[in-house]
Amino acid sequence: MIKKMTILYEIHGGLYVNLTNKCPCNCTFCLRQEGDGAHGSDSLWLEHEPSLEEVIEAFEEENLSKYKEVIFCGYGEPTTRLETLIEVCKYIRSKSDIKIRLNTNGLGDLIHGKPVAHLLKGYIDAISISLNAPTAEEYLAVTRPKFGIESFDAMLKFASEAKDYVPKVTLSVVDTIGEEAIEKCRKIAEDIGVSYRVREYV
Ligand code: SF4
């Protein structure tokens, strides 16, 4: 495993932010099991979690007008560093009106032991939440979260609440879960009133 301080990296015109390698899940399909980076990026394994100052320093070297979007994603769950994430959003908002997206496993409430969706209001324009499976049992088998079986319902609760604070909320699945599961997941997204996306598994 190669460790580097890749805090920002570009994929398809988006500027991605790598705040942490911590994650309460251990998904069977996690990119981290396949290598050190994503889509040709440098290693996303961090030598240490970047401080707010280090993240801002990395942004200072970028020209945000070059990018279509900033995306919190990386090699870990961004909401494990919620406070820093929000401070980084404040910095971005002070510099640019670029759109800001959060890619998350949706377990922020369990990570922090309290509802967190409202904290994103005004900072995040879009959230993409990995739904992964249509039932709590299947979700547990695929994502293997440390919080256990309650994770699925907590993730859906977060998604539902996020609608009130974030303009666009999307539940997503990968296209390898099978047609029946894809349709069941579509129904879940419809029922809680959020967008739905089937992603190509890479
Ligand atoms: S939630 Fe994301 S970072 Fe965490 S194990 Fe799953 S795929 Fe990997």
mmCIF file with all atom_site columns, C-alpha atoms and ligand atoms in Angstrom:
data_model
loop_
_atom_site.group_PDB
_atom_site.id
_atom_site.type_symbol
_atom_site.label_atom_id
_atom_site.label_alt_id
_atom_site.label_comp_id
_atom_site.label_asym_id
_atom_site.label_entity_id
_atom_site.label_seq_id
_atom_site.pdbx_PDB_ins_code
_atom_site.Cartn_x
_atom_site.Cartn_y
_atom_site.Cartn_z
_atom_site.occupancy
_atom_site.B_iso_or_equiv
_atom_site.pdbx_formal_charge
_atom_site.auth_seq_id
_atom_site.auth_comp_id
_atom_site.auth_asym_id
_atom_site.auth_atom_id
_atom_site.pdbx_PDB_model_num
ATOM   1   C  CA  . MET A 1 1   ? 0.000   0.000  0.000   1.00 0.00 ? 1   MET A CA  1
ATOM   2   C  CA  . ILE A 1 2   ? 1.435   3.346  -1.070  1.00 0.00 ? 2   ILE A CA  1
ATOM   3   C  CA  . LYS A 1 3   ? 0.530   6.308  1.142   1.00 0.00 ? 3   LYS A CA  1
ATOM   4   C  CA  . LYS A 1 4   ? 0.469   9.863  -0.161  1.00 0.00 ? 4   LYS A CA  1
ATOM   5   C  CA  . MET A 1 5   ? -1.129  13.180 0.658   1.00 0.00 ? 5   MET A CA  1
ATOM   6   C  CA  . THR A 1 6   ? -3.569  13.186 -2.246  1.00 0.00 ? 6   THR A CA  1
ATOM   7   C  CA  . ILE A 1 7   ? -6.139  15.582 -0.795  1.00 0.00 ? 7   ILE A CA  1
ATOM   8   C  CA  . LEU A 1 8   ? -7.627  16.724 -4.125  1.00 0.00 ? 8   LEU A CA  1
ATOM   9   C  CA  . TYR A 1 9   ? -7.845  14.805 -7.380  1.00 0.00 ? 9   TYR A CA  1
ATOM   10  C  CA  . GLU A 1 10  ? -9.685  15.231 -10.649 1.00 0.00 ? 10  GLU A CA  1
ATOM   11  C  CA  . ILE A 1 11  ? -12.054 12.792 -12.315 1.00 0.00 ? 11  ILE A CA  1
ATOM   12  C  CA  . HIS A 1 12  ? -14.022 13.712 -15.444 1.00 0.00 ? 12  HIS A CA  1
ATOM   13  C  CA  . GLY A 1 13  ? -13.917 17.450 -14.751 1.00 0.00 ? 13  GLY A CA  1
ATOM   14  C  CA  . GLY A 1 14  ? -14.898 17.117 -11.088 1.00 0.00 ? 14  GLY A CA  1
ATOM   15  C  CA  . LEU A 1 15  ? -12.575 18.039 -8.219  1.00 0.00 ? 15  LEU A CA  1
ATOM   16  C  CA  . TYR A 1 16  ? -12.687 15.275 -5.614  1.00 0.00 ? 16  TYR A CA  1
ATOM   17  C  CA  . VAL A 1 17  ? -11.801 15.749 -1.950  1.00 0.00 ? 17  VAL A CA  1
ATOM   18  C  CA  . ASN A 1 18  ? -10.139 12.968 0.031   1.00 0.00 ? 18  ASN A CA  1
ATOM   19  C  CA  . LEU A 1 19  ? -10.571 13.848 3.719   1.00 0.00 ? 19  LEU A CA  1
ATOM   20  C  CA  . THR A 1 20  ? -10.149 10.484 5.385   1.00 0.00 ? 20  THR A CA  1
ATOM   21  C  CA  . ASN A 1 21  ? -9.507  6.771  5.058   1.00 0.00 ? 21  ASN A CA  1
ATOM   22  C  CA  . LYS A 1 22  ? -11.899 5.989  7.925   1.00 0.00 ? 22  LYS A CA  1
ATOM   23  C  CA  . CYS A 1 23  ? -15.130 4.207  7.154   1.00 0.00 ? 23  CYS A CA  1
ATOM   24  C  CA  . PRO A 1 24  ? -17.528 2.186  9.328   1.00 0.00 ? 24  PRO A CA  1
ATOM   25  C  CA  . CYS A 1 25  ? -18.231 -0.169 6.407   1.00 0.00 ? 25  CYS A CA  1
ATOM   26  C  CA  . ASN A 1 26  ? -16.237 -2.848 4.679   1.00 0.00 ? 26  ASN A CA  1
ATOM   27  C  CA  . CYS A 1 27  ? -18.108 -3.192 1.402   1.00 0.00 ? 27  CYS A CA  1
ATOM   28  C  CA  . THR A 1 28  ? -17.479 -6.305 -0.614  1.00 0.00 ? 28  THR A CA  1
ATOM   29  C  CA  . PHE A 1 29  ? -17.086 -4.139 -3.736  1.00 0.00 ? 29  PHE A CA  1
ATOM   30  C  CA  . CYS A 1 30  ? -14.993 -1.340 -2.187  1.00 0.00 ? 30  CYS A CA  1
ATOM   31  C  CA  . LEU A 1 31  ? -12.445 0.095  -4.609  1.00 0.00 ? 31  LEU A CA  1
ATOM   32  C  CA  . ARG A 1 32  ? -9.941  0.149  -1.767  1.00 0.00 ? 32  ARG A CA  1
ATOM   33  C  CA  . GLN A 1 33  ? -9.571  -3.615 -2.051  1.00 0.00 ? 33  GLN A CA  1
ATOM   34  C  CA  . GLU A 1 34  ? -8.513  -3.311 -5.670  1.00 0.00 ? 34  GLU A CA  1
ATOM   35  C  CA  . GLY A 1 35  ? -5.611  -0.902 -5.437  1.00 0.00 ? 35  GLY A CA  1
ATOM   36  C  CA  . ASP A 1 36  ? -4.440  2.423  -4.119  1.00 0.00 ? 36  ASP A CA  1
ATOM   37  C  CA  . GLY A 1 37  ? -6.351  4.948  -6.220  1.00 0.00 ? 37  GLY A CA  1
ATOM   38  C  CA  . ALA A 1 38  ? -9.465  5.654  -8.287  1.00 0.00 ? 38  ALA A CA  1
ATOM   39  C  CA  . HIS A 1 39  ? -9.751  6.317  -12.018 1.00 0.00 ? 39  HIS A CA  1
ATOM   40  C  CA  . GLY A 1 40  ? -6.015  6.837  -12.448 1.00 0.00 ? 40  GLY A CA  1
ATOM   41  C  CA  . SER A 1 41  ? -5.543  9.093  -9.418  1.00 0.00 ? 41  SER A CA  1
ATOM   42  C  CA  . ASP A 1 42  ? -2.452  8.927  -7.222  1.00 0.00 ? 42  ASP A CA  1
ATOM   43  C  CA  . SER A 1 43  ? -2.755  6.784  -4.128  1.00 0.00 ? 43  SER A CA  1
ATOM   44  C  CA  . LEU A 1 44  ? -5.683  7.864  -1.967  1.00 0.00 ? 44  LEU A CA  1
ATOM   45  C  CA  . TRP A 1 45  ? -4.291  6.172  1.114   1.00 0.00 ? 45  TRP A CA  1
ATOM   46  C  CA  . LEU A 1 46  ? -3.352  9.141  3.271   1.00 0.00 ? 46  LEU A CA  1
ATOM   47  C  CA  . GLU A 1 47  ? -0.163  9.496  5.307   1.00 0.00 ? 47  GLU A CA  1
ATOM   48  C  CA  . HIS A 1 48  ? -2.376  11.275 7.825   1.00 0.00 ? 48  HIS A CA  1
ATOM   49  C  CA  . GLU A 1 49  ? -5.819  12.846 7.788   1.00 0.00 ? 49  GLU A CA  1
ATOM   50  C  CA  . PRO A 1 50  ? -5.320  16.336 6.374   1.00 0.00 ? 50  PRO A CA  1
ATOM   51  C  CA  . SER A 1 51  ? -6.053  19.203 8.744   1.00 0.00 ? 51  SER A CA  1
ATOM   52  C  CA  . LEU A 1 52  ? -8.476  21.923 7.672   1.00 0.00 ? 52  LEU A CA  1
ATOM   53  C  CA  . GLU A 1 53  ? -5.440  24.110 6.952   1.00 0.00 ? 53  GLU A CA  1
ATOM   54  C  CA  . GLU A 1 54  ? -3.902  21.446 4.716   1.00 0.00 ? 54  GLU A CA  1
ATOM   55  C  CA  . VAL A 1 55  ? -7.154  21.026 2.797   1.00 0.00 ? 55  VAL A CA  1
ATOM   56  C  CA  . ILE A 1 56  ? -7.468  24.776 2.294   1.00 0.00 ? 56  ILE A CA  1
ATOM   57  C  CA  . GLU A 1 57  ? -3.822  24.940 1.189   1.00 0.00 ? 57  GLU A CA  1
ATOM   58  C  CA  . ALA A 1 58  ? -4.561  22.284 -1.430  1.00 0.00 ? 58  ALA A CA  1
ATOM   59  C  CA  . PHE A 1 59  ? -7.591  24.281 -2.642  1.00 0.00 ? 59  PHE A CA  1
ATOM   60  C  CA  . GLU A 1 60  ? -5.494  27.450 -2.828  1.00 0.00 ? 60  GLU A CA  1
ATOM   61  C  CA  . GLU A 1 61  ? -3.407  25.754 -5.514  1.00 0.00 ? 61  GLU A CA  1
ATOM   62  C  CA  . GLU A 1 62  ? -6.489  25.037 -7.625  1.00 0.00 ? 62  GLU A CA  1
ATOM   63  C  CA  . ASN A 1 63  ? -8.459  27.195 -10.008 1.00 0.00 ? 63  ASN A CA  1
ATOM   64  C  CA  . LEU A 1 64  ? -12.039 26.220 -9.166  1.00 0.00 ? 64  LEU A CA  1
ATOM   65  C  CA  . SER A 1 65  ? -13.392 27.741 -12.379 1.00 0.00 ? 65  SER A CA  1
ATOM   66  C  CA  . LYS A 1 66  ? -11.707 24.809 -14.191 1.00 0.00 ? 66  LYS A CA  1
ATOM   67  C  CA  . TYR A 1 67  ? -14.078 22.321 -12.575 1.00 0.00 ? 67  TYR A CA  1
ATOM   68  C  CA  . LYS A 1 68  ? -17.769 21.614 -12.906 1.00 0.00 ? 68  LYS A CA  1
ATOM   69  C  CA  . GLU A 1 69  ? -18.231 20.387 -9.341  1.00 0.00 ? 69  GLU A CA  1
ATOM   70  C  CA  . VAL A 1 70  ? -16.466 19.673 -6.033  1.00 0.00 ? 70  VAL A CA  1
ATOM   71  C  CA  . ILE A 1 71  ? -17.183 16.200 -4.680  1.00 0.00 ? 71  ILE A CA  1
ATOM   72  C  CA  . PHE A 1 72  ? -16.428 14.923 -1.179  1.00 0.00 ? 72  PHE A CA  1
ATOM   73  C  CA  . CYS A 1 73  ? -15.614 11.277 -1.758  1.00 0.00 ? 73  CYS A CA  1
ATOM   74  C  CA  . GLY A 1 74  ? -12.129 9.760  -1.494  1.00 0.00 ? 74  GLY A CA  1
ATOM   75  C  CA  . TYR A 1 75  ? -10.920 6.559  0.117   1.00 0.00 ? 75  TYR A CA  1
ATOM   76  C  CA  . GLY A 1 76  ? -13.149 6.705  3.180   1.00 0.00 ? 76  GLY A CA  1
ATOM   77  C  CA  . GLU A 1 77  ? -16.459 8.041  4.444   1.00 0.00 ? 77  GLU A CA  1
ATOM   78  C  CA  . PRO A 1 78  ? -16.390 11.872 4.309   1.00 0.00 ? 78  PRO A CA  1
ATOM   79  C  CA  . THR A 1 79  ? -18.967 12.315 7.082   1.00 0.00 ? 79  THR A CA  1
ATOM   80  C  CA  . THR A 1 80  ? -16.570 10.790 9.615   1.00 0.00 ? 80  THR A CA  1
ATOM   81  C  CA  . ARG A 1 81  ? -14.994 14.272 9.363   1.00 0.00 ? 81  ARG A CA  1
ATOM   82  C  CA  . LEU A 1 82  ? -18.216 16.217 9.309   1.00 0.00 ? 82  LEU A CA  1
ATOM   83  C  CA  . GLU A 1 83  ? -16.901 19.274 11.117  1.00 0.00 ? 83  GLU A CA  1
ATOM   84  C  CA  . THR A 1 84  ? -13.938 19.647 8.748   1.00 0.00 ? 84  THR A CA  1
ATOM   85  C  CA  . LEU A 1 85  ? -16.170 18.926 5.756   1.00 0.00 ? 85  LEU A CA  1
ATOM   86  C  CA  . ILE A 1 86  ? -18.459 21.805 6.711   1.00 0.00 ? 86  ILE A CA  1
ATOM   87  C  CA  . GLU A 1 87  ? -15.526 24.150 7.297   1.00 0.00 ? 87  GLU A CA  1
ATOM   88  C  CA  . VAL A 1 88  ? -14.139 23.238 3.866   1.00 0.00 ? 88  VAL A CA  1
ATOM   89  C  CA  . CYS A 1 89  ? -17.564 23.972 2.348   1.00 0.00 ? 89  CYS A CA  1
ATOM   90  C  CA  . LYS A 1 90  ? -17.559 27.382 4.031   1.00 0.00 ? 90  LYS A CA  1
ATOM   91  C  CA  . TYR A 1 91  ? -14.142 28.071 2.510   1.00 0.00 ? 91  TYR A CA  1
ATOM   92  C  CA  . ILE A 1 92  ? -15.318 26.959 -0.961  1.00 0.00 ? 92  ILE A CA  1
ATOM   93  C  CA  . ARG A 1 93  ? -18.478 29.073 -0.662  1.00 0.00 ? 93  ARG A CA  1
ATOM   94  C  CA  . SER A 1 94  ? -16.318 32.100 0.188   1.00 0.00 ? 94  SER A CA  1
ATOM   95  C  CA  . LYS A 1 95  ? -14.364 31.632 -3.034  1.00 0.00 ? 95  LYS A CA  1
ATOM   96  C  CA  . SER A 1 96  ? -16.776 30.286 -5.611  1.00 0.00 ? 96  SER A CA  1
ATOM   97  C  CA  . ASP A 1 97  ? -20.348 29.340 -6.409  1.00 0.00 ? 97  ASP A CA  1
ATOM   98  C  CA  . ILE A 1 98  ? -19.255 25.940 -7.704  1.00 0.00 ? 98  ILE A CA  1
ATOM   99  C  CA  . LYS A 1 99  ? -21.665 23.088 -6.910  1.00 0.00 ? 99  LYS A CA  1
ATOM   100 C  CA  . ILE A 1 100 ? -20.693 20.845 -3.985  1.00 0.00 ? 100 ILE A CA  1
ATOM   101 C  CA  . ARG A 1 101 ? -21.679 17.172 -3.821  1.00 0.00 ? 101 ARG A CA  1
ATOM   102 C  CA  . LEU A 1 102 ? -21.268 14.664 -1.028  1.00 0.00 ? 102 LEU A CA  1
ATOM   103 C  CA  . ASN A 1 103 ? -20.858 10.972 -1.819  1.00 0.00 ? 103 ASN A CA  1
ATOM   104 C  CA  . THR A 1 104 ? -21.688 9.079  1.337   1.00 0.00 ? 104 THR A CA  1
ATOM   105 C  CA  . ASN A 1 105 ? -22.726 5.728  2.740   1.00 0.00 ? 105 ASN A CA  1
ATOM   106 C  CA  . GLY A 1 106 ? -25.479 7.626  4.574   1.00 0.00 ? 106 GLY A CA  1
ATOM   107 C  CA  . LEU A 1 107 ? -24.444 6.417  8.021   1.00 0.00 ? 107 LEU A CA  1
ATOM   108 C  CA  . GLY A 1 108 ? -23.559 9.861  9.375   1.00 0.00 ? 108 GLY A CA  1
ATOM   109 C  CA  . ASP A 1 109 ? -26.251 9.671  12.071  1.00 0.00 ? 109 ASP A CA  1
ATOM   110 C  CA  . LEU A 1 110 ? -24.818 6.424  13.441  1.00 0.00 ? 110 LEU A CA  1
ATOM   111 C  CA  . ILE A 1 111 ? -21.242 7.695  13.178  1.00 0.00 ? 111 ILE A CA  1
ATOM   112 C  CA  . HIS A 1 112 ? -22.077 10.793 15.240  1.00 0.00 ? 112 HIS A CA  1
ATOM   113 C  CA  . GLY A 1 113 ? -24.830 9.357  17.395  1.00 0.00 ? 113 GLY A CA  1
ATOM   114 C  CA  . LYS A 1 114 ? -27.286 12.070 16.351  1.00 0.00 ? 114 LYS A CA  1
ATOM   115 C  CA  . PRO A 1 115 ? -29.127 13.315 13.252  1.00 0.00 ? 115 PRO A CA  1
ATOM   116 C  CA  . VAL A 1 116 ? -26.718 15.222 11.023  1.00 0.00 ? 116 VAL A CA  1
ATOM   117 C  CA  . ALA A 1 117 ? -28.556 15.934 7.759   1.00 0.00 ? 117 ALA A CA  1
ATOM   118 C  CA  . HIS A 1 118 ? -29.614 19.423 8.921   1.00 0.00 ? 118 HIS A CA  1
ATOM   119 C  CA  . LEU A 1 119 ? -25.955 20.404 9.390   1.00 0.00 ? 119 LEU A CA  1
ATOM   120 C  CA  . LEU A 1 120 ? -25.452 20.215 5.623   1.00 0.00 ? 120 LEU A CA  1
ATOM   121 C  CA  . LYS A 1 121 ? -27.997 22.920 4.860   1.00 0.00 ? 121 LYS A CA  1
ATOM   122 C  CA  . GLY A 1 122 ? -26.547 25.688 2.714   1.00 0.00 ? 122 GLY A CA  1
ATOM   123 C  CA  . TYR A 1 123 ? -23.275 23.847 2.185   1.00 0.00 ? 123 TYR A CA  1
ATOM   124 C  CA  . ILE A 1 124 ? -24.078 20.785 0.105   1.00 0.00 ? 124 ILE A CA  1
ATOM   125 C  CA  . ASP A 1 125 ? -25.976 21.016 -3.198  1.00 0.00 ? 125 ASP A CA  1
ATOM   126 C  CA  . ALA A 1 126 ? -26.322 17.297 -3.863  1.00 0.00 ? 126 ALA A CA  1
ATOM   127 C  CA  . ILE A 1 127 ? -25.905 14.060 -1.925  1.00 0.00 ? 127 ILE A CA  1
ATOM   128 C  CA  . SER A 1 128 ? -25.390 10.663 -3.452  1.00 0.00 ? 128 SER A CA  1
ATOM   129 C  CA  . ILE A 1 129 ? -26.058 7.853  -0.976  1.00 0.00 ? 129 ILE A CA  1
ATOM   130 C  CA  . SER A 1 130 ? -25.108 4.240  -1.656  1.00 0.00 ? 130 SER A CA  1
ATOM   131 C  CA  . LEU A 1 131 ? -28.256 2.182  -1.211  1.00 0.00 ? 131 LEU A CA  1
ATOM   132 C  CA  . ASN A 1 132 ? -26.541 -0.989 -2.404  1.00 0.00 ? 132 ASN A CA  1
ATOM   133 C  CA  . ALA A 1 133 ? -29.341 -3.456 -1.635  1.00 0.00 ? 133 ALA A CA  1
ATOM   134 C  CA  . PRO A 1 134 ? -33.128 -3.565 -1.154  1.00 0.00 ? 134 PRO A CA  1
ATOM   135 C  CA  . THR A 1 135 ? -33.298 -5.151 2.315   1.00 0.00 ? 135 THR A CA  1
ATOM   136 C  CA  . ALA A 1 136 ? -31.534 -4.685 5.636   1.00 0.00 ? 136 ALA A CA  1
ATOM   137 C  CA  . GLU A 1 137 ? -30.169 -8.227 5.492   1.00 0.00 ? 137 GLU A CA  1
ATOM   138 C  CA  . GLU A 1 138 ? -28.752 -7.906 1.976   1.00 0.00 ? 138 GLU A CA  1
ATOM   139 C  CA  . TYR A 1 139 ? -27.361 -4.462 2.801   1.00 0.00 ? 139 TYR A CA  1
ATOM   140 C  CA  . LEU A 1 140 ? -25.603 -5.897 5.846   1.00 0.00 ? 140 LEU A CA  1
ATOM   141 C  CA  . ALA A 1 141 ? -24.094 -8.705 3.796   1.00 0.00 ? 141 ALA A CA  1
ATOM   142 C  CA  . VAL A 1 142 ? -22.771 -6.347 1.116   1.00 0.00 ? 142 VAL A CA  1
ATOM   143 C  CA  . THR A 1 143 ? -21.609 -3.330 3.113   1.00 0.00 ? 143 THR A CA  1
ATOM   144 C  CA  . ARG A 1 144 ? -20.677 -5.065 6.404   1.00 0.00 ? 144 ARG A CA  1
ATOM   145 C  CA  . PRO A 1 145 ? -21.105 -1.918 8.547   1.00 0.00 ? 145 PRO A CA  1
ATOM   146 C  CA  . LYS A 1 146 ? -19.803 -1.992 12.101  1.00 0.00 ? 146 LYS A CA  1
ATOM   147 C  CA  . PHE A 1 147 ? -23.218 -0.787 13.314  1.00 0.00 ? 147 PHE A CA  1
ATOM   148 C  CA  . GLY A 1 148 ? -24.907 -3.997 12.188  1.00 0.00 ? 148 GLY A CA  1
ATOM   149 C  CA  . ILE A 1 149 ? -28.465 -4.580 11.006  1.00 0.00 ? 149 ILE A CA  1
ATOM   150 C  CA  . GLU A 1 150 ? -29.795 -1.157 12.093  1.00 0.00 ? 150 GLU A CA  1
ATOM   151 C  CA  . SER A 1 151 ? -27.574 0.505  9.469   1.00 0.00 ? 151 SER A CA  1
ATOM   152 C  CA  . PHE A 1 152 ? -30.013 0.088  6.567   1.00 0.00 ? 152 PHE A CA  1
ATOM   153 C  CA  . ASP A 1 153 ? -32.899 1.879  8.290   1.00 0.00 ? 153 ASP A CA  1
ATOM   154 C  CA  . ALA A 1 154 ? -30.545 4.582  9.596   1.00 0.00 ? 154 ALA A CA  1
ATOM   155 C  CA  . MET A 1 155 ? -29.236 5.182  6.070   1.00 0.00 ? 155 MET A CA  1
ATOM   156 C  CA  . LEU A 1 156 ? -32.792 5.512  4.702   1.00 0.00 ? 156 LEU A CA  1
ATOM   157 C  CA  . LYS A 1 157 ? -33.779 7.848  7.531   1.00 0.00 ? 157 LYS A CA  1
ATOM   158 C  CA  . PHE A 1 158 ? -30.773 10.030 6.741   1.00 0.00 ? 158 PHE A CA  1
ATOM   159 C  CA  . ALA A 1 159 ? -31.719 10.047 3.036   1.00 0.00 ? 159 ALA A CA  1
ATOM   160 C  CA  . SER A 1 160 ? -35.280 11.015 3.820   1.00 0.00 ? 160 SER A CA  1
ATOM   161 C  CA  . GLU A 1 161 ? -34.268 13.802 6.212   1.00 0.00 ? 161 GLU A CA  1
ATOM   162 C  CA  . ALA A 1 162 ? -31.587 15.110 3.832   1.00 0.00 ? 162 ALA A CA  1
ATOM   163 C  CA  . LYS A 1 163 ? -34.344 16.045 1.357   1.00 0.00 ? 163 LYS A CA  1
ATOM   164 C  CA  . ASP A 1 164 ? -35.313 18.909 3.643   1.00 0.00 ? 164 ASP A CA  1
ATOM   165 C  CA  . TYR A 1 165 ? -31.830 20.405 3.665   1.00 0.00 ? 165 TYR A CA  1
ATOM   166 C  CA  . VAL A 1 166 ? -30.114 19.485 0.406   1.00 0.00 ? 166 VAL A CA  1
ATOM   167 C  CA  . PRO A 1 167 ? -31.541 20.386 -3.034  1.00 0.00 ? 167 PRO A CA  1
ATOM   168 C  CA  . LYS A 1 168 ? -30.808 17.024 -4.658  1.00 0.00 ? 168 LYS A CA  1
ATOM   169 C  CA  . VAL A 1 169 ? -30.665 13.687 -2.860  1.00 0.00 ? 169 VAL A CA  1
ATOM   170 C  CA  . THR A 1 170 ? -29.988 10.505 -4.811  1.00 0.00 ? 170 THR A CA  1
ATOM   171 C  CA  . LEU A 1 171 ? -29.947 6.881  -3.743  1.00 0.00 ? 171 LEU A CA  1
ATOM   172 C  CA  . SER A 1 172 ? -27.664 4.841  -5.947  1.00 0.00 ? 172 SER A CA  1
ATOM   173 C  CA  . VAL A 1 173 ? -26.949 1.203  -6.673  1.00 0.00 ? 173 VAL A CA  1
ATOM   174 C  CA  . VAL A 1 174 ? -24.464 -0.526 -8.945  1.00 0.00 ? 174 VAL A CA  1
ATOM   175 C  CA  . ASP A 1 175 ? -25.734 -2.313 -12.024 1.00 0.00 ? 175 ASP A CA  1
ATOM   176 C  CA  . THR A 1 176 ? -24.406 -5.689 -10.888 1.00 0.00 ? 176 THR A CA  1
ATOM   177 C  CA  . ILE A 1 177 ? -27.029 -6.295 -8.156  1.00 0.00 ? 177 ILE A CA  1
ATOM   178 C  CA  . GLY A 1 178 ? -29.542 -7.810 -10.610 1.00 0.00 ? 178 GLY A CA  1
ATOM   179 C  CA  . GLU A 1 179 ? -32.724 -6.544 -12.256 1.00 0.00 ? 179 GLU A CA  1
ATOM   180 C  CA  . GLU A 1 180 ? -35.064 -7.543 -9.426  1.00 0.00 ? 180 GLU A CA  1
ATOM   181 C  CA  . ALA A 1 181 ? -32.965 -5.790 -6.769  1.00 0.00 ? 181 ALA A CA  1
ATOM   182 C  CA  . ILE A 1 182 ? -32.553 -2.748 -9.020  1.00 0.00 ? 182 ILE A CA  1
ATOM   183 C  CA  . GLU A 1 183 ? -36.338 -2.407 -9.301  1.00 0.00 ? 183 GLU A CA  1
ATOM   184 C  CA  . LYS A 1 184 ? -36.913 -2.948 -5.565  1.00 0.00 ? 184 LYS A CA  1
ATOM   185 C  CA  . CYS A 1 185 ? -34.343 -0.253 -4.825  1.00 0.00 ? 185 CYS A CA  1
ATOM   186 C  CA  . ARG A 1 186 ? -36.042 2.082  -7.326  1.00 0.00 ? 186 ARG A CA  1
ATOM   187 C  CA  . LYS A 1 187 ? -39.270 1.642  -5.366  1.00 0.00 ? 187 LYS A CA  1
ATOM   188 C  CA  . ILE A 1 188 ? -37.508 2.469  -2.078  1.00 0.00 ? 188 ILE A CA  1
ATOM   189 C  CA  . ALA A 1 189 ? -36.145 5.706  -3.569  1.00 0.00 ? 189 ALA A CA  1
ATOM   190 C  CA  . GLU A 1 190 ? -39.611 6.600  -4.915  1.00 0.00 ? 190 GLU A CA  1
ATOM   191 C  CA  . ASP A 1 191 ? -41.246 5.865  -1.568  1.00 0.00 ? 191 ASP A CA  1
ATOM   192 C  CA  . ILE A 1 192 ? -38.981 8.237  0.328   1.00 0.00 ? 192 ILE A CA  1
ATOM   193 C  CA  . GLY A 1 193 ? -39.153 10.821 -2.458  1.00 0.00 ? 193 GLY A CA  1
ATOM   194 C  CA  . VAL A 1 194 ? -35.534 11.015 -3.609  1.00 0.00 ? 194 VAL A CA  1
ATOM   195 C  CA  . SER A 1 195 ? -33.822 10.504 -6.971  1.00 0.00 ? 195 SER A CA  1
ATOM   196 C  CA  . TYR A 1 196 ? -32.467 7.139  -8.026  1.00 0.00 ? 196 TYR A CA  1
ATOM   197 C  CA  . ARG A 1 197 ? -29.419 6.201  -10.051 1.00 0.00 ? 197 ARG A CA  1
ATOM   198 C  CA  . VAL A 1 198 ? -28.064 2.894  -11.286 1.00 0.00 ? 198 VAL A CA  1
ATOM   199 C  CA  . ARG A 1 199 ? -24.289 3.271  -11.584 1.00 0.00 ? 199 ARG A CA  1
ATOM   200 C  CA  . GLU A 1 200 ? -22.075 1.226  -13.834 1.00 0.00 ? 200 GLU A CA  1
ATOM   201 C  CA  . TYR A 1 201 ? -19.781 -0.927 -11.723 1.00 0.00 ? 201 TYR A CA  1
ATOM   202 C  CA  . VAL A 1 202 ? -16.149 -0.132 -12.527 1.00 0.00 ? 202 VAL A CA  1
HETATM 203 S  S1  . SF4 B 2 .   ? -18.719 2.850  2.261   1.00 0.00 ? 1   SF4 B S1  1
HETATM 204 FE FE1 . SF4 B 2 .   ? -17.381 3.407  0.525   1.00 0.00 ? 1   SF4 B FE1 1
HETATM 205 S  S2  . SF4 B 2 .   ? -15.317 3.635  1.432   1.00 0.00 ? 1   SF4 B S2  1
HETATM 206 FE FE2 . SF4 B 2 .   ? -16.588 2.569  2.918   1.00 0.00 ? 1   SF4 B FE2 1
HETATM 207 S  S3  . SF4 B 2 .   ? -16.144 0.397  2.555   1.00 0.00 ? 1   SF4 B S3  1
HETATM 208 FE FE3 . SF4 B 2 .   ? -17.996 0.943  1.383   1.00 0.00 ? 1   SF4 B FE3 1
HETATM 209 S  S4  . SF4 B 2 .   ? -17.277 1.512  -0.659  1.00 0.00 ? 1   SF4 B S4  1
HETATM 210 FE FE4 . SF4 B 2 .   ? -15.487 1.520  0.709   1.00 0.00 ? 1   SF4 B FE4 1
#
